[in-house]
Short mmCIF file of C-alpha atoms in Angstrom, two decimals:
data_model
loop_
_atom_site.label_atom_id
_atom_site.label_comp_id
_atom_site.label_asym_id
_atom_site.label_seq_id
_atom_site.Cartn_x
_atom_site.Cartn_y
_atom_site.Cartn_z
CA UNK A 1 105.87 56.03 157.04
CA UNK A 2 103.44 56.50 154.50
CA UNK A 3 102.61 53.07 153.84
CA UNK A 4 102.32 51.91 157.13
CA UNK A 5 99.69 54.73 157.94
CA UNK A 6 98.03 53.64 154.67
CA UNK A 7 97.84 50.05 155.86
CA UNK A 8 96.26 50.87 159.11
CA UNK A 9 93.68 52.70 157.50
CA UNK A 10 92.78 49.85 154.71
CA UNK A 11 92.82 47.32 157.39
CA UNK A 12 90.20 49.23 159.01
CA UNK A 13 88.27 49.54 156.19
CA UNK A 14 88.98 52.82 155.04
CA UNK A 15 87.49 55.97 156.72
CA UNK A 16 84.56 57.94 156.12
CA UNK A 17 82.58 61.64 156.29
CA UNK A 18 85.83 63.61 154.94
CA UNK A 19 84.76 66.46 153.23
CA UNK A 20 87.26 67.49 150.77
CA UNK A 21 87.03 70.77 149.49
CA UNK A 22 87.06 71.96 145.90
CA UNK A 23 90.67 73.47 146.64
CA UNK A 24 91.95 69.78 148.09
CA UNK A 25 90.40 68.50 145.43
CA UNK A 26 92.92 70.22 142.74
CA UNK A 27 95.52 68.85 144.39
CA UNK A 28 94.64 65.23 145.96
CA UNK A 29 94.55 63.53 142.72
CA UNK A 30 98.35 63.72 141.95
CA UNK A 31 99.39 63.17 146.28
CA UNK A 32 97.19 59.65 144.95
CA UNK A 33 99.22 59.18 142.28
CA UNK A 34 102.49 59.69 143.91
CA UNK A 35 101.93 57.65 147.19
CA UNK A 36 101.04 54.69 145.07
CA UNK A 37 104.16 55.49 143.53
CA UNK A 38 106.20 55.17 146.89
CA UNK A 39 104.13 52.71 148.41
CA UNK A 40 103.45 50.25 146.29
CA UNK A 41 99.57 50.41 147.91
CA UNK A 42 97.34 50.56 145.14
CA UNK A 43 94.30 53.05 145.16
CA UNK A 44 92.04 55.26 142.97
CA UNK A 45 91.58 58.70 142.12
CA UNK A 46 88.89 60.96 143.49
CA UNK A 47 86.13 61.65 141.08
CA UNK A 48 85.16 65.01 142.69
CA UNK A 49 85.35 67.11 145.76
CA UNK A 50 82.69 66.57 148.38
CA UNK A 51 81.96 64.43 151.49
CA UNK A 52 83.96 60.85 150.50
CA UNK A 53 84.91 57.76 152.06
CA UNK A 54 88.97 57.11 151.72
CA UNK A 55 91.05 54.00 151.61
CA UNK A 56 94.45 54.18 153.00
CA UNK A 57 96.14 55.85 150.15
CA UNK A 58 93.45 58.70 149.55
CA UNK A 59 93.75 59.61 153.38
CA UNK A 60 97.69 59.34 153.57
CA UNK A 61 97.06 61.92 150.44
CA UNK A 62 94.63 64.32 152.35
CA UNK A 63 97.12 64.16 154.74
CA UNK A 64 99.62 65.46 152.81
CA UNK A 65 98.15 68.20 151.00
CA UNK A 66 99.29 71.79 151.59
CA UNK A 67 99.81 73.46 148.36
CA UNK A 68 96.43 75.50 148.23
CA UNK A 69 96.63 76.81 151.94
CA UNK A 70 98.50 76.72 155.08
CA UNK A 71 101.11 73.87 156.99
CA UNK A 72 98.51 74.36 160.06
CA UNK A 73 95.58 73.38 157.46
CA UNK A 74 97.59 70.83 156.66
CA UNK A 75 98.18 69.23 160.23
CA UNK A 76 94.39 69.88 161.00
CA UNK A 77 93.73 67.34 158.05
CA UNK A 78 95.97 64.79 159.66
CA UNK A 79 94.09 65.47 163.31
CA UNK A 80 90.99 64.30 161.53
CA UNK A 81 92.48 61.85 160.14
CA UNK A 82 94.20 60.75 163.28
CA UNK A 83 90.32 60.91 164.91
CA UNK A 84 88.51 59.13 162.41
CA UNK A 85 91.36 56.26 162.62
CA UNK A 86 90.76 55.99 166.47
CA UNK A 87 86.94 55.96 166.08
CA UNK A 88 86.71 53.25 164.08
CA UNK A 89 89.23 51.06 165.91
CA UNK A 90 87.06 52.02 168.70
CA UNK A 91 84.17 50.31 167.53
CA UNK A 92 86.45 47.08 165.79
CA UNK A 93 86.52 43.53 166.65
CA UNK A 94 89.94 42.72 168.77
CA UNK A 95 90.85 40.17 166.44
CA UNK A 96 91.40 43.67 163.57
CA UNK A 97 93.18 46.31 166.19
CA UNK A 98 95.39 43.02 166.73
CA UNK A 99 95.87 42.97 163.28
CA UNK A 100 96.45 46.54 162.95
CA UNK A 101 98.91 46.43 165.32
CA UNK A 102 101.08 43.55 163.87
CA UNK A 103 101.47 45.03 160.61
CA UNK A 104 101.94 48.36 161.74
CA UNK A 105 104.08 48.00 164.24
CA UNK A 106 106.81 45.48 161.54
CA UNK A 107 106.79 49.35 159.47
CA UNK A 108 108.04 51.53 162.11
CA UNK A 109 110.24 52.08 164.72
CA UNK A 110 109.66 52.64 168.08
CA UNK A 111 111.24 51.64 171.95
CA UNK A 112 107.34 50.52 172.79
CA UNK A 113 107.08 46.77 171.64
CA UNK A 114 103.63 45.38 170.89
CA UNK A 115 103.87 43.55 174.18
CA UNK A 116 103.72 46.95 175.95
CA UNK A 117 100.68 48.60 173.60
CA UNK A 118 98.12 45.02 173.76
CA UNK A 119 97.02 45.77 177.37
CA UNK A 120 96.14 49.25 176.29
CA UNK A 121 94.70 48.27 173.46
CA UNK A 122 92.43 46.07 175.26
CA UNK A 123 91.01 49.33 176.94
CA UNK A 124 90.63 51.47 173.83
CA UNK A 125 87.10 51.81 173.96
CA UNK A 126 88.01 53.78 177.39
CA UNK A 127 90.16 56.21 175.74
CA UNK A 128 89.05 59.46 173.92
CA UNK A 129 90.97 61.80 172.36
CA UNK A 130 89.96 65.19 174.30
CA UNK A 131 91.16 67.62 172.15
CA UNK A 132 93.73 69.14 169.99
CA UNK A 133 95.54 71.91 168.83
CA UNK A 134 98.18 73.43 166.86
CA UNK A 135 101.66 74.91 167.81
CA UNK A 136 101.98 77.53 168.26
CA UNK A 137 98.84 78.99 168.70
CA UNK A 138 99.23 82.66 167.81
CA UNK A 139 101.25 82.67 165.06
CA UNK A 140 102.09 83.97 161.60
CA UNK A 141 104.12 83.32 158.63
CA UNK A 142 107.14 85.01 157.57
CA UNK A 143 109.88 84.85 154.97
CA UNK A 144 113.44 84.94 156.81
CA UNK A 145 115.50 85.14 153.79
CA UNK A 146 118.20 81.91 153.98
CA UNK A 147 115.82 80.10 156.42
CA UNK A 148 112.90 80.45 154.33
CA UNK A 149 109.87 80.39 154.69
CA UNK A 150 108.90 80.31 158.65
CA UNK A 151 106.48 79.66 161.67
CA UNK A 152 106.42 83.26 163.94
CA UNK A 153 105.07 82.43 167.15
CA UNK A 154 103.47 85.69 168.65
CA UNK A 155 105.20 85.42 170.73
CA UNK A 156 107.12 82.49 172.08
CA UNK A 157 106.64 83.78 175.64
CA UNK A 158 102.75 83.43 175.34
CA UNK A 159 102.52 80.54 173.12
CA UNK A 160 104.11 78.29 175.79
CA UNK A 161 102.10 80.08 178.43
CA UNK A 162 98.75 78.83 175.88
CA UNK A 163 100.18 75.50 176.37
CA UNK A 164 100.13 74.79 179.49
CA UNK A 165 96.90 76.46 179.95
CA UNK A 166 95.67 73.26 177.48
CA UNK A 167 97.97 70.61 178.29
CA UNK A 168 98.14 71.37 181.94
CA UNK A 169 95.10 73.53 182.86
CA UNK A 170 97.51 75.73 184.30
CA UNK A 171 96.28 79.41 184.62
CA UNK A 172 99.31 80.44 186.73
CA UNK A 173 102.45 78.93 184.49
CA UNK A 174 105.37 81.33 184.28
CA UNK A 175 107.87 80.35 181.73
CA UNK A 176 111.77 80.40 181.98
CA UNK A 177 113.91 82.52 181.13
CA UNK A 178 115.47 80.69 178.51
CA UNK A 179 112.32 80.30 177.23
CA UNK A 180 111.60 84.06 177.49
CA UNK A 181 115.36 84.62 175.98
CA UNK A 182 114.70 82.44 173.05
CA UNK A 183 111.06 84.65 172.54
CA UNK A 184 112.74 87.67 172.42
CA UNK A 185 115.58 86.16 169.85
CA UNK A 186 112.64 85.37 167.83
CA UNK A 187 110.93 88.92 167.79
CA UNK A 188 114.67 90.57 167.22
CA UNK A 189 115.12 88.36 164.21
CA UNK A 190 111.70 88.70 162.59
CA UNK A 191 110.60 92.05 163.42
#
């Protein structure tokens, strides 16, 4: 939840080198406002757009922001996020990821206990995140009437093909034919 995420990020001391633009900037003020609202987490607004450091509350709103462009804008915000997070709990003492965890882990729910996630997090500084990506890959946006407005993959069929080429490094992957039913549902239906 919100406040958990917001947590983690003030217990590591906020993060920094986020570059919000004068677009995000419009908006990010009132996401502040209204995530102190839920959370109870207090926090200040943004004096102007530019390169900033962010507590907890001022990332979970950067986050959240998608009114001035695109949901895949919005999820590459929370990648960077995500990345500056694990940098900087790749460089802390123990004694905060430990701290980090125990708070974090009372907020959500989840089948791995913090008995299971301590070893790894003993090894963190081993772990890097590669790379990411958005899903679907090729895509486009559409209005589909009663559902809205909607994700197109270009098609289904080669969007899980894209996949495993980055997941798996698999040049060769042939998908199903449920997958390639459900791509051709999608074209009939969109156009």
């Amino acid at each position: 939840n919100w406040k958990s995420v917001a947590d983690g990020i003030n217990m590591l001391g906020g993060i920094d080198g986020i570059d919000i633009s004068k677009a995000e900037f419009r908006y990010i003020n009132s996401f502040i406002t209204e995530t102190v609202q839920k959370t109870g987490v207090p926090s200040t607004q943004l004096k102007s757009a530019g390169v900033q450091h962010l507590d907890g509350i001022q990332a979970v709103a950067y986050g959240r922001l998608r009114l001035m462009d695109t949901d895949f804008a919005r999820t590459e915000r929370q990648r960077e996020i995500i990345q500056k997070c694990f940098d900087k709990l790749k460089t802390a003492d123990f004694a905060v990821i430990n701290n980090v965890m125990e708070v974090v882990f009372k907020q959500i729910l989840t089948s791995v206990t913090l008995d299971d996630i301590i070893p790894a997090a003993k090894s963190l500084t081993k772990y890097t995140i590669a790379d990411t990506v958005g899903f679907p890959m090729q895509r486009s946006d559409a209005n589909m009437g009663k559902k809205g407005d909607c994700v197109i993959p270009q098609t289904l069929e080669s969007n899980v093909i894209a996949l495993h080429q980055f997941l798996f490094d698999d040049d060769d992957y042939q998908p199903s034919d449920m997958v390639k039913k459900i791509s051709s549902k999608i074209s009939a239906d969109s156009g």
